[in-house]
CSV table of C-alpha atoms in Angstrom, one decimal:
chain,number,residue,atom,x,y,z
A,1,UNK,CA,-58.3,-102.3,80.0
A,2,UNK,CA,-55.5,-105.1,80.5
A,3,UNK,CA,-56.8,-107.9,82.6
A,4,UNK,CA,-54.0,-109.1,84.1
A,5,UNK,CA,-51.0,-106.9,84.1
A,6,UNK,CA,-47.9,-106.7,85.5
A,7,UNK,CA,-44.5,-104.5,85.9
A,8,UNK,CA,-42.2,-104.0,85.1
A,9,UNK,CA,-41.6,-105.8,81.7
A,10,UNK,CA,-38.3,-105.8,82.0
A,11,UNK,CA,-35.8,-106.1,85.0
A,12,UNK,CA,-31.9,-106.4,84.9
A,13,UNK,CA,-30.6,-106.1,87.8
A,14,UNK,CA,-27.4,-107.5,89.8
A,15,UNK,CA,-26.6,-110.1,92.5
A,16,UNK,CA,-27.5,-110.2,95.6
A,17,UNK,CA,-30.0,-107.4,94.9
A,18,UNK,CA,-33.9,-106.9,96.4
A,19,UNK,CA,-36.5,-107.0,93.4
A,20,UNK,CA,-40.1,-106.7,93.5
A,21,UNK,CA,-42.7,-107.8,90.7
A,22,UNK,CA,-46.2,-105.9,91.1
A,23,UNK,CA,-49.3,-108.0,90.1
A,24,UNK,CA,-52.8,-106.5,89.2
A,25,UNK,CA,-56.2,-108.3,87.7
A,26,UNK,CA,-59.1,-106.6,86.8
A,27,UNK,CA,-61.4,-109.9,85.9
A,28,UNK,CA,-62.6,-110.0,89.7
A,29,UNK,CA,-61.7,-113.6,90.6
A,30,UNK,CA,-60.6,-114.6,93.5
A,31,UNK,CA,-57.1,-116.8,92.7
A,32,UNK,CA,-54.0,-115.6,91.7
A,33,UNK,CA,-50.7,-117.7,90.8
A,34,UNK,CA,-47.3,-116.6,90.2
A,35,UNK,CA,-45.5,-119.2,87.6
A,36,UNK,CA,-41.6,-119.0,86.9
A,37,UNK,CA,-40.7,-120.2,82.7
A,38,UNK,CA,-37.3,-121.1,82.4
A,39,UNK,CA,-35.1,-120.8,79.7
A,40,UNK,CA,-36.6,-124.4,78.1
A,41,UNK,CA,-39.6,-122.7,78.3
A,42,UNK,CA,-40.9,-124.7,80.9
A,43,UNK,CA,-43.9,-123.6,83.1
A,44,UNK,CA,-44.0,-124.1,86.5
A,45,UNK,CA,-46.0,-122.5,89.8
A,46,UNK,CA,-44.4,-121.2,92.5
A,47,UNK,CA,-47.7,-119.8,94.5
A,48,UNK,CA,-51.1,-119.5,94.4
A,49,UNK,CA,-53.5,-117.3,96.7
A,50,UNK,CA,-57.1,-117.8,96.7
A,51,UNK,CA,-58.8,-114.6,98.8
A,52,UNK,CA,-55.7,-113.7,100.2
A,53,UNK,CA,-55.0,-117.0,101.2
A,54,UNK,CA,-51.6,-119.0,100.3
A,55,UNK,CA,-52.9,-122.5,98.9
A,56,UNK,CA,-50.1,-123.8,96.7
A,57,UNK,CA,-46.7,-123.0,97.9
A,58,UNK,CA,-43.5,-125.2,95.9
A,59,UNK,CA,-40.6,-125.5,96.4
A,60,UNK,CA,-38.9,-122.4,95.9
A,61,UNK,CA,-36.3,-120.6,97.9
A,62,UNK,CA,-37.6,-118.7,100.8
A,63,UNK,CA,-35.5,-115.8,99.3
A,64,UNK,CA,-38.5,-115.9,97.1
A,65,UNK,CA,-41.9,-114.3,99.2
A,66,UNK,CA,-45.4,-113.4,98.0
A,67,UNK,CA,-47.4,-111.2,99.1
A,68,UNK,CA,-51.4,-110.3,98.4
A,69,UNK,CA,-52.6,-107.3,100.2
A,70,UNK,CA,-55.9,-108.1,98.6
A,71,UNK,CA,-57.9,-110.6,95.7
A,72,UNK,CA,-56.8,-108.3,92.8
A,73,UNK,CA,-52.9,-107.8,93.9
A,74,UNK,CA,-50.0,-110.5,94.3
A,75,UNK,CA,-47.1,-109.6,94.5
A,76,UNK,CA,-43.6,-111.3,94.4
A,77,UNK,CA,-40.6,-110.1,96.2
A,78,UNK,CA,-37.3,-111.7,95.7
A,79,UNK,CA,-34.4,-111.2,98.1
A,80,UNK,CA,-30.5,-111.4,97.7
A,81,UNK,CA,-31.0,-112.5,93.8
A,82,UNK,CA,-28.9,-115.3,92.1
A,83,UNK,CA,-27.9,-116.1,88.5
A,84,UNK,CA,-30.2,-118.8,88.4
A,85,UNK,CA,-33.1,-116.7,89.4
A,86,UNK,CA,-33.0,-115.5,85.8
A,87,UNK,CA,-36.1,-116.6,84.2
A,88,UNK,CA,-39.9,-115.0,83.0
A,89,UNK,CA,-42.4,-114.8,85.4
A,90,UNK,CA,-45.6,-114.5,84.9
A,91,UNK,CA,-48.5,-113.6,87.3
A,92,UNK,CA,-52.2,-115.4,86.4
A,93,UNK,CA,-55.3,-115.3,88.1
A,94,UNK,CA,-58.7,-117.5,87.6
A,95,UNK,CA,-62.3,-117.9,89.4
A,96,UNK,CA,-62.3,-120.7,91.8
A,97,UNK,CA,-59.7,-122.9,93.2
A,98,UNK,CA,-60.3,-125.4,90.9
A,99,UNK,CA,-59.1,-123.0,88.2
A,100,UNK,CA,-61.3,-122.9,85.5
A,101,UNK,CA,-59.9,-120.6,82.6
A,102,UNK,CA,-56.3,-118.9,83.6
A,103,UNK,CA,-55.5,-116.2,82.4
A,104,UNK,CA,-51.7,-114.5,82.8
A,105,UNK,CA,-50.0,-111.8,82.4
A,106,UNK,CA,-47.4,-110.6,79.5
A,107,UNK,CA,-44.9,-111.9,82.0
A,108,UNK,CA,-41.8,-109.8,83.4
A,109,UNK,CA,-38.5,-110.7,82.7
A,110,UNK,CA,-36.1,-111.0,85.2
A,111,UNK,CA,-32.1,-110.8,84.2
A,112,UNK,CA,-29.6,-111.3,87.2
A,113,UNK,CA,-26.3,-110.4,86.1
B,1,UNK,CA,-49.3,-133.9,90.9
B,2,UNK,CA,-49.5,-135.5,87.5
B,3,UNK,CA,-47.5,-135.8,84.6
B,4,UNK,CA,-48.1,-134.1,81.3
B,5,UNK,CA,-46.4,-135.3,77.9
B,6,UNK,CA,-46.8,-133.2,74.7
B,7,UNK,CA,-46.0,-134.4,71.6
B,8,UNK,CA,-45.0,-133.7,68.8
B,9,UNK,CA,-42.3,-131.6,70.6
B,10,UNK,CA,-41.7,-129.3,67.6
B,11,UNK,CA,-43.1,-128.8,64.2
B,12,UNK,CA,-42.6,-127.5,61.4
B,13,UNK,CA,-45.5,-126.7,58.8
B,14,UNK,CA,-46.1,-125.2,55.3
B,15,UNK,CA,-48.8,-122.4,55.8
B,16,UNK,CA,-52.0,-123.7,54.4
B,17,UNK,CA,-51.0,-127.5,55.9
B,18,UNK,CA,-53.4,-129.0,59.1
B,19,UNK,CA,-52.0,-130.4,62.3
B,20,UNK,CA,-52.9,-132.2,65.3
B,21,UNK,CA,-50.7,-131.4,68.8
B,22,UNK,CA,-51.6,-134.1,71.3
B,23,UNK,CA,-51.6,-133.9,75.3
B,24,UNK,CA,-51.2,-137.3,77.6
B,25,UNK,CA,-52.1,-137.1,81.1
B,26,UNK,CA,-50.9,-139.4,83.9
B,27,UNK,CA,-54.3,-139.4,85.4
B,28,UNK,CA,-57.6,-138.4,85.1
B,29,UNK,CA,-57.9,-134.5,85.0
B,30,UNK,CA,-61.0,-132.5,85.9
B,31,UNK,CA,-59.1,-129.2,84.4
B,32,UNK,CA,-57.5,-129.5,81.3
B,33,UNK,CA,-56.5,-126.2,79.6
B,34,UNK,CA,-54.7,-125.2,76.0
B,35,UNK,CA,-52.5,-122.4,75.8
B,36,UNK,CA,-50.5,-120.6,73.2
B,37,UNK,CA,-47.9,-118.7,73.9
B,38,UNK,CA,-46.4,-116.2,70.7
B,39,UNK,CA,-43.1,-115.3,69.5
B,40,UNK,CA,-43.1,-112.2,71.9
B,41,UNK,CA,-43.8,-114.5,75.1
B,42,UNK,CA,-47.6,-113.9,75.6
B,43,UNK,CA,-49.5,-117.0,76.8
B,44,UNK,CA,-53.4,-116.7,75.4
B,45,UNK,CA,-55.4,-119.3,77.2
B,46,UNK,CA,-56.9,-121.0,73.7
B,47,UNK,CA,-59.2,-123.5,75.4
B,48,UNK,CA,-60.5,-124.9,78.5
B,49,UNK,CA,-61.4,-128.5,78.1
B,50,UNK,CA,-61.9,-131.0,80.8
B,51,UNK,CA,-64.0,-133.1,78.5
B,52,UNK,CA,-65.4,-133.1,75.1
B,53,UNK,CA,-65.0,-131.0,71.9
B,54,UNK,CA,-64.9,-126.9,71.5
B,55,UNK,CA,-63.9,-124.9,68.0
B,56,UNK,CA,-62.8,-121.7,67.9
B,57,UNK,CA,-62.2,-120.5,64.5
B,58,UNK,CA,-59.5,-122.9,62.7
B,59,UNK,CA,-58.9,-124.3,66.0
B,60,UNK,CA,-60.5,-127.0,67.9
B,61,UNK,CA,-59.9,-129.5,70.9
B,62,UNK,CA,-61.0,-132.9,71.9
B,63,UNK,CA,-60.3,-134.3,75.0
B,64,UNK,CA,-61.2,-137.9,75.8
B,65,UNK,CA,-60.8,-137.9,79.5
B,66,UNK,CA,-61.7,-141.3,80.5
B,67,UNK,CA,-58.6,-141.9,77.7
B,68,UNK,CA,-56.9,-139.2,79.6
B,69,UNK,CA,-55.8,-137.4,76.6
B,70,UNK,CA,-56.4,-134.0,74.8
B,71,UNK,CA,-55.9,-133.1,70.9
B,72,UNK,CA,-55.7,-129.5,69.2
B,73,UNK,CA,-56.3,-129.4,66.1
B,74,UNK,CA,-55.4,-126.1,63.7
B,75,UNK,CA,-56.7,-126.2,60.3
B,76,UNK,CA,-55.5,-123.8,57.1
B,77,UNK,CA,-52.2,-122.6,59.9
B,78,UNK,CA,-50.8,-119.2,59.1
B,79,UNK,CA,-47.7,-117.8,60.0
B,80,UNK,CA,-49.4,-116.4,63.2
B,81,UNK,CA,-49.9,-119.9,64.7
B,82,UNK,CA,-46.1,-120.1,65.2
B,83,UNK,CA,-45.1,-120.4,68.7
B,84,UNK,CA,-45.4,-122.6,71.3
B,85,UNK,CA,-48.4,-124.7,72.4
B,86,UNK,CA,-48.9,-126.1,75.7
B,87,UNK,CA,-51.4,-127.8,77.5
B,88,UNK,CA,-52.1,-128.2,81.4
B,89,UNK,CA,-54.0,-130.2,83.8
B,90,UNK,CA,-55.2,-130.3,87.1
B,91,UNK,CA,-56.2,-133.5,89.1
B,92,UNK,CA,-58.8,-132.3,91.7
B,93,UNK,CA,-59.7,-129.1,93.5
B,94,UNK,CA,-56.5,-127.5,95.4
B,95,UNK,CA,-54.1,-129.2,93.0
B,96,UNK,CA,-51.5,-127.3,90.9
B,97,UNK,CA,-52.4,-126.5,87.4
B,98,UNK,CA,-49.4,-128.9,85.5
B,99,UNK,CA,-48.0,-127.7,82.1
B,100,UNK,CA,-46.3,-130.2,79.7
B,101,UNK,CA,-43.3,-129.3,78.1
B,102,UNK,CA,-45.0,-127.9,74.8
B,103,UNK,CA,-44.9,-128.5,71.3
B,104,UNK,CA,-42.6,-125.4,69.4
B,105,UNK,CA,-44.7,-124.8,66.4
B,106,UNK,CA,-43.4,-122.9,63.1
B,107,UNK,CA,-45.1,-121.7,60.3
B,108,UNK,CA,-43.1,-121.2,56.9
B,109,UNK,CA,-45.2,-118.7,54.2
């Protein structure tokens, strides 16, 4: 009964690989972000989707593309990979776009070697 | 966006010992959330506080938004409070949700 859960955990992978991160919440709401926490540990979105809908969109590389097929799903496909796309990300989601309560993921960790 | 400044940035504390984490906001915030996130990289949304005072257990938060500030307070810590706290804000509908840097927490038995 995991509300917000991604896969996989744990990813190592090479460069200038594809790699895909599969997000899934069962709370119902209607927002899901996709936040990237770097080796400082600092926390920082990437994109947000509010029924389907791309509403926050930083600056990341464009190798970087989400997708959400529908509210419950988001997921994040990254192309050509780099060394310094070696980081945790974690997948959230909350009721509202103002945000209320967010709740992530257990986060996947990504290692480009 | 807004800026977020935690402090202290890391503390240590006998188990037993109280504590007080504050959170300074650039500007007024309408979403203001607590998180803790453990040793194994979980982040457990602790409490959301846009104004006010909630307890949860040994925990509780203030935040004094007019002040533009938050504070979490843990009382009697245990060695399961190690980790590291953040807080977050958001400024106004369709903004981003902005972490601070966090305060690194460790409990000694």
């Amino acid at each position: 009964d995991t509300a917000v859960s991604q896969t996989p955990k744990y990813l190592v992978t090479q460069m200038g690989n594809d790699k895909s991160i599969k997000c899934e919440q069962n709370l119902g709401h209607d927002t899901m972000y996709w936040y990237k926490q770097d080796s400082k540990k600092f926390l920082k979105i990437m994109f947000s989707y509010n029924n389907k809908e791309l509403i926050i969109n930083e600056t990341v590389p464009n190798r970087f593309s989400p997708k959400s097929p529908d509210k419950a799903h988001l997921n994040l496909h990254i192309n050509s990979l780099e060394l310094g796309d070696s980081a945790v990300y974690f997948c959230a989601s909350s009721q509202g776009r103002i945000g209320n309560t967010i709740y992530f993921g257990e986060g996947s960790w990504l290692t480009v070697v | 966006g807004i800026q977020v400044e935690q402090s202290p940035p890391d503390l240590i504390l006998q188990e037993g010992a109280n504590s007080t984490l504050r959170c300074n906001f650039s500007d007024s915030v309408n979403n203001l959330q607590w998180f803790h996130q453990n040793p194994w990289g979980q982040l457990i949304n602790l409490f959301y506080i846009p104004s006010g005072t909630k307890q949860n257990g040994r925990l509780s938060a203030t935040t004094v938004a007019t002040e533009r500030y938050s504070l979490l307070y843990i009382s009697s810590s245990q060695t399961t409070d190690s980790g590291v706290y953040f807080c977050a804000g958001k400024k106004s509908s369709g903004d981003k949700l902005t972490f601070g840097t966090g305060t690194r927490l460790a409990v000694r038995p």
